[in-house]
Coordinates of C-alpha atoms in Angstrom, one line a residue:
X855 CA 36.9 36.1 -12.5
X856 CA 35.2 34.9 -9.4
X857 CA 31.8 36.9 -8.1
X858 CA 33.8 38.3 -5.0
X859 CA 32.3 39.7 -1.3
X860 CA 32.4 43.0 -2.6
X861 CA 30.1 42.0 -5.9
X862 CA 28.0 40.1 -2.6
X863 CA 27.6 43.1 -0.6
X864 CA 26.2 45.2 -3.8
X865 CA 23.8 42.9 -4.9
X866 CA 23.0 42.9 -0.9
X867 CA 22.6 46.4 -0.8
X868 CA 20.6 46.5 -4.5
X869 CA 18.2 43.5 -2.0
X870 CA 18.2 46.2 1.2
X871 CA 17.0 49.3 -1.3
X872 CA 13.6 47.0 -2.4
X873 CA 12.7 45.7 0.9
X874 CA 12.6 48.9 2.2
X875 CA 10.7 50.2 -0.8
X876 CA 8.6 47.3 -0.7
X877 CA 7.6 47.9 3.1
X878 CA 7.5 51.4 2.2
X879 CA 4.9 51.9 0.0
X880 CA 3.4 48.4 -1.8
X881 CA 0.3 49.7 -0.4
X882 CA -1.2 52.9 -0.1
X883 CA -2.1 52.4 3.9
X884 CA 1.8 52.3 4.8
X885 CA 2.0 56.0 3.7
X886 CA -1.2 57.2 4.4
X887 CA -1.2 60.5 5.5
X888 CA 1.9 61.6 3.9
X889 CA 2.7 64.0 0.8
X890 CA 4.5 61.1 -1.3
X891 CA 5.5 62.2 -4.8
X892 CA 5.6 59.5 -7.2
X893 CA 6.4 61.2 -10.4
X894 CA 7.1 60.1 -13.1
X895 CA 4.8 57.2 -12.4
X896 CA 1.3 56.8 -11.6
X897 CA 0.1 56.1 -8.0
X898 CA -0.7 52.6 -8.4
X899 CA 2.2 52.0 -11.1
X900 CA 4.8 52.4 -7.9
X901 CA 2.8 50.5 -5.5
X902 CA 2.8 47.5 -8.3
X903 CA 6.9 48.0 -8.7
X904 CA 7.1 48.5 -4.5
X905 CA 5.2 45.1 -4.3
X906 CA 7.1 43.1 -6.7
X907 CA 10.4 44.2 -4.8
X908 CA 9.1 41.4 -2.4
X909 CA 11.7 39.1 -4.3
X910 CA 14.5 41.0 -2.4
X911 CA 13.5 37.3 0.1
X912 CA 14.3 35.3 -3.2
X913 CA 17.6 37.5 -3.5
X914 CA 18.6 37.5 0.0
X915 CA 18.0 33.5 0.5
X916 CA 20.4 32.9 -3.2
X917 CA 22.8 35.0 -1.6
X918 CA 23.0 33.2 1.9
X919 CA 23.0 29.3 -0.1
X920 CA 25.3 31.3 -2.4
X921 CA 28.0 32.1 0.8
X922 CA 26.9 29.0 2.6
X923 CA 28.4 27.0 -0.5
X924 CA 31.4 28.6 -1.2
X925 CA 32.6 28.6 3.0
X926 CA 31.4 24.7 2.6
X927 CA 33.9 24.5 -0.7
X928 CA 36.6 26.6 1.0
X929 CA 37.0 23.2 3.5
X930 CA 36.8 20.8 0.7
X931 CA 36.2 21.5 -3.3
X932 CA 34.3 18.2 -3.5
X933 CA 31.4 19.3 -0.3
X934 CA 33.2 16.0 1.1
X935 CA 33.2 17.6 4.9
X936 CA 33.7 15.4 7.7
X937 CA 30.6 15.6 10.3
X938 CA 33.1 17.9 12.8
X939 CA 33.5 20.0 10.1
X940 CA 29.5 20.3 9.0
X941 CA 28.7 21.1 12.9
X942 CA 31.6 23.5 13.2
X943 CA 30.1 25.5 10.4
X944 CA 26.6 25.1 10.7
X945 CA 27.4 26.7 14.4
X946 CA 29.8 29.4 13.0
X947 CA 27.3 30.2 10.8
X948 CA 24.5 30.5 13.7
X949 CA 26.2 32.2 16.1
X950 CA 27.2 34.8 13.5
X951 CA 23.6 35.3 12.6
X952 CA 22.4 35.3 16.1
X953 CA 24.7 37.8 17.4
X954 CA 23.7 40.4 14.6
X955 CA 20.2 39.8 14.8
X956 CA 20.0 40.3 18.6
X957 CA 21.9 43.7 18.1
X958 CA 19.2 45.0 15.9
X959 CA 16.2 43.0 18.4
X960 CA 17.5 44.8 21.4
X961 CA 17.9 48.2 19.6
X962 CA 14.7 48.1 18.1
X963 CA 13.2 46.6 21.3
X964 CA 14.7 49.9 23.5
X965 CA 13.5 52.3 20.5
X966 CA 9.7 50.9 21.2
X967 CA 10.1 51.0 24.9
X968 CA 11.1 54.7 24.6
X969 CA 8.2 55.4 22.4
X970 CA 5.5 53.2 24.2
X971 CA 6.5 51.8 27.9
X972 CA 3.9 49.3 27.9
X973 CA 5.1 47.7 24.8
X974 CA 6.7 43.9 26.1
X975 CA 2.9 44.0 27.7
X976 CA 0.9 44.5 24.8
X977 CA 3.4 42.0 22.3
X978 CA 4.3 39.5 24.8
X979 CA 1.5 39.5 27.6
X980 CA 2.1 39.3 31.5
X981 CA 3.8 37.2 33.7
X982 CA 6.1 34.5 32.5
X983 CA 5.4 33.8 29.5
X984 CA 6.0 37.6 28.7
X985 CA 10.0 36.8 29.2
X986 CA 9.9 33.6 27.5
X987 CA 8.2 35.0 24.1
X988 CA 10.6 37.4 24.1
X989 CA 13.4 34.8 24.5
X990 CA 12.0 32.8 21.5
X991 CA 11.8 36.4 19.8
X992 CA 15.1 37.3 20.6
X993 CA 16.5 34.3 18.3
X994 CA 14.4 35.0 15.9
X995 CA 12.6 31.9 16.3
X996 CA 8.8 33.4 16.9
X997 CA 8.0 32.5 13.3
X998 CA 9.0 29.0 13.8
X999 CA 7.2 27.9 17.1
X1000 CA 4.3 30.4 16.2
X1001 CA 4.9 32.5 19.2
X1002 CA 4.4 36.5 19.5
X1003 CA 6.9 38.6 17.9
X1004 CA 7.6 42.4 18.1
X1005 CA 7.6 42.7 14.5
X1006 CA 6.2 40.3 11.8
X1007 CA 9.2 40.7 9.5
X1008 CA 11.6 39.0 11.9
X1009 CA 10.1 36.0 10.0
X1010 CA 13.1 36.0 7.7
X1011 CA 15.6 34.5 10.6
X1012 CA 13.6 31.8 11.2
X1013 CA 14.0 31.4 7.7
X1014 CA 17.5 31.5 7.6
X1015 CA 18.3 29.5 10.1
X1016 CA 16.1 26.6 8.7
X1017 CA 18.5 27.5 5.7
X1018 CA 21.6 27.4 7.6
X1019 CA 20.6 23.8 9.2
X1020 CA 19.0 22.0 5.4
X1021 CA 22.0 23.2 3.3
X1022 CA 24.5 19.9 4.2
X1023 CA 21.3 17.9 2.9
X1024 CA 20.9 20.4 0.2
X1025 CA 25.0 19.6 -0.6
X1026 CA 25.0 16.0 0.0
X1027 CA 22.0 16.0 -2.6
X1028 CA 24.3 17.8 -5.3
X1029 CA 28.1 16.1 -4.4
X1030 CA 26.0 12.7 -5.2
X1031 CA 23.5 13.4 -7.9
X1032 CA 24.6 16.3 -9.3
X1033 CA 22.7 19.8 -10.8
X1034 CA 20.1 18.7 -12.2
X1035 CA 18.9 16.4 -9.3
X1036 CA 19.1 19.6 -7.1
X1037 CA 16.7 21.6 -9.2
X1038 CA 14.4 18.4 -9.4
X1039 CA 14.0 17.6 -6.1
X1040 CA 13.8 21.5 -5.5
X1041 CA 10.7 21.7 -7.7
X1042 CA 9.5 18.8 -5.9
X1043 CA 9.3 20.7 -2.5
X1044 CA 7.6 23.3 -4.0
X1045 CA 4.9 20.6 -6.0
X1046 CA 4.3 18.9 -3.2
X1047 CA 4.2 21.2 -0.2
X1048 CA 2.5 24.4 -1.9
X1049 CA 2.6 27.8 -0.1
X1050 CA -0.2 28.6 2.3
X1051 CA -1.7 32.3 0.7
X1052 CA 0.1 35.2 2.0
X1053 CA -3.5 36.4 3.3
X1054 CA -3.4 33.5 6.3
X1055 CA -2.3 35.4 9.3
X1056 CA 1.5 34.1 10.3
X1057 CA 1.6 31.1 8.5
X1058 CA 4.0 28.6 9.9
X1059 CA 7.7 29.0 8.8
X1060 CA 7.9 25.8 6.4
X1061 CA 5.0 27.3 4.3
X1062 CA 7.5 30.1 2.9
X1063 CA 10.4 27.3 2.8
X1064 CA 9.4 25.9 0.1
X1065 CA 8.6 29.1 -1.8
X1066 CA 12.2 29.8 -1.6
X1067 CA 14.2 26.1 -1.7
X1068 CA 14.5 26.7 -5.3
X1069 CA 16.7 29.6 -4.6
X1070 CA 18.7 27.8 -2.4
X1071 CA 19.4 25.2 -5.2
X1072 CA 20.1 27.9 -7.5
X1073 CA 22.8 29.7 -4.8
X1074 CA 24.5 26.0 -5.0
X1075 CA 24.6 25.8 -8.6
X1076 CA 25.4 29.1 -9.2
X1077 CA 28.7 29.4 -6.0
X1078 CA 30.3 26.2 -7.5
X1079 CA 30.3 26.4 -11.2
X1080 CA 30.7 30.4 -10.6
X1081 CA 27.3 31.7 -12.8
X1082 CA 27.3 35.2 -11.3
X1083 CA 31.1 35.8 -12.1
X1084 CA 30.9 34.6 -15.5
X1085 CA 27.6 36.9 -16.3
X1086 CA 29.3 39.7 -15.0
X1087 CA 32.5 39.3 -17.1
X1088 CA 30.3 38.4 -20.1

């Protein structure tokens, strides 16, 4: 039986839980101050588990190459799209993400205005550069052009939309040279352009690509010969 939306949406939701823990409390700073009970484990036993939920990233990037895919199959079984077709999804697929995102930028955006008036100021400095940061923000591209942003986990959508642009290579790869050609050259990104350490302030948005292509080729895989339906029915 095939992994269906619904399936999606908890795995999703199982991804949402361990970010939030993982923000939450991988360190004792992000709750310092507060009466935080972590029974039945130690202290530093939960902020280990809260800081391994960091591969909710790993989950959420499967899941997107995972839908990509299967909307890609829907217009042909054999990834055989015309170069209309490839646009028309690749800007579905943009717009979609762009209108969501914006809703939470702006909400968020009004929240810190409310709380602290000078905030655009302080983020985004005076004059006009202040408008156009948040522009770049506001599409989630700070990440990508290395511009200021109003909070440092927005980094994900520049993510995803590198994701969103790469996956008709990523399928052209697999229609022509199959599985294991995908995983290779997947392994190959990550070999040859290593992640920059997680200590270097904002690294550039490439430098987490490549930590994550291997999921991509593994959402591939997995959408078209069905993986995650067949382990669930197993």
């Amino acid at each position: 039986m095939t992994f269906t939306k619904a399936d999606t949406r908890k795995v999703k939701g199982m991804a949402i839980i361990m970010m939030v823990l993982h923000h939450s409390f991988m360190m004792p700073e992000r709750y310092k101050g507060m009466n935080v009970n972590f029974t039945p484990f130690a202290e530093e036993q939960f902020n280990w588990i809260c800081w391994s939920f960091k591969i909710c990233v790993a989950v959420f990037t499967f899941l997107s190459a995972f839908g990509i895919t299967l909307s890609y199959k829907q217009e042909n079984v054999c990834f055989d799209l015309t170069a209309d077709q490839t646009q028309r999804l690749i800007l579905r697929r943009i717009i979609r993400l762009e209108l969501n995102f914006i809703y939470i930028f702006l909400a968020s955006l009004a929240f810190g205005l409310v709380m602290n008036p000078n905030l655009m100021a302080e983020k985004y400095g005076q004059d006009i550069k202040m408008w156009i940061w948040l522009l770049v923000d506001m599409t989630g591209l700070a990440q990508f052009f290395q511009t200021p942003t109003l909070l440092l986990t927005y980094w994900y959508i520049s993510l995803a939309l590198i994701l969103i642009i790469t996956m008709p290579f990523f399928l052209l790869l697999y229609r022509h040279f199959g599985g294991v050609a995908l995983i290779g050259f997947s392994l190959l990104i990550v070999i040859l352009f290593p992640v920059l350490h997680d200590k270097v302030t904002q690294p550039p948005t490439y430098a987490f690509f490549s930590r994550y292509v291997i999921c991509i080729a593994l959402g591939i895989l997995s959408a078209d010969r069905d993986y995650p339906g067949r382990i669930r029915d197993w």
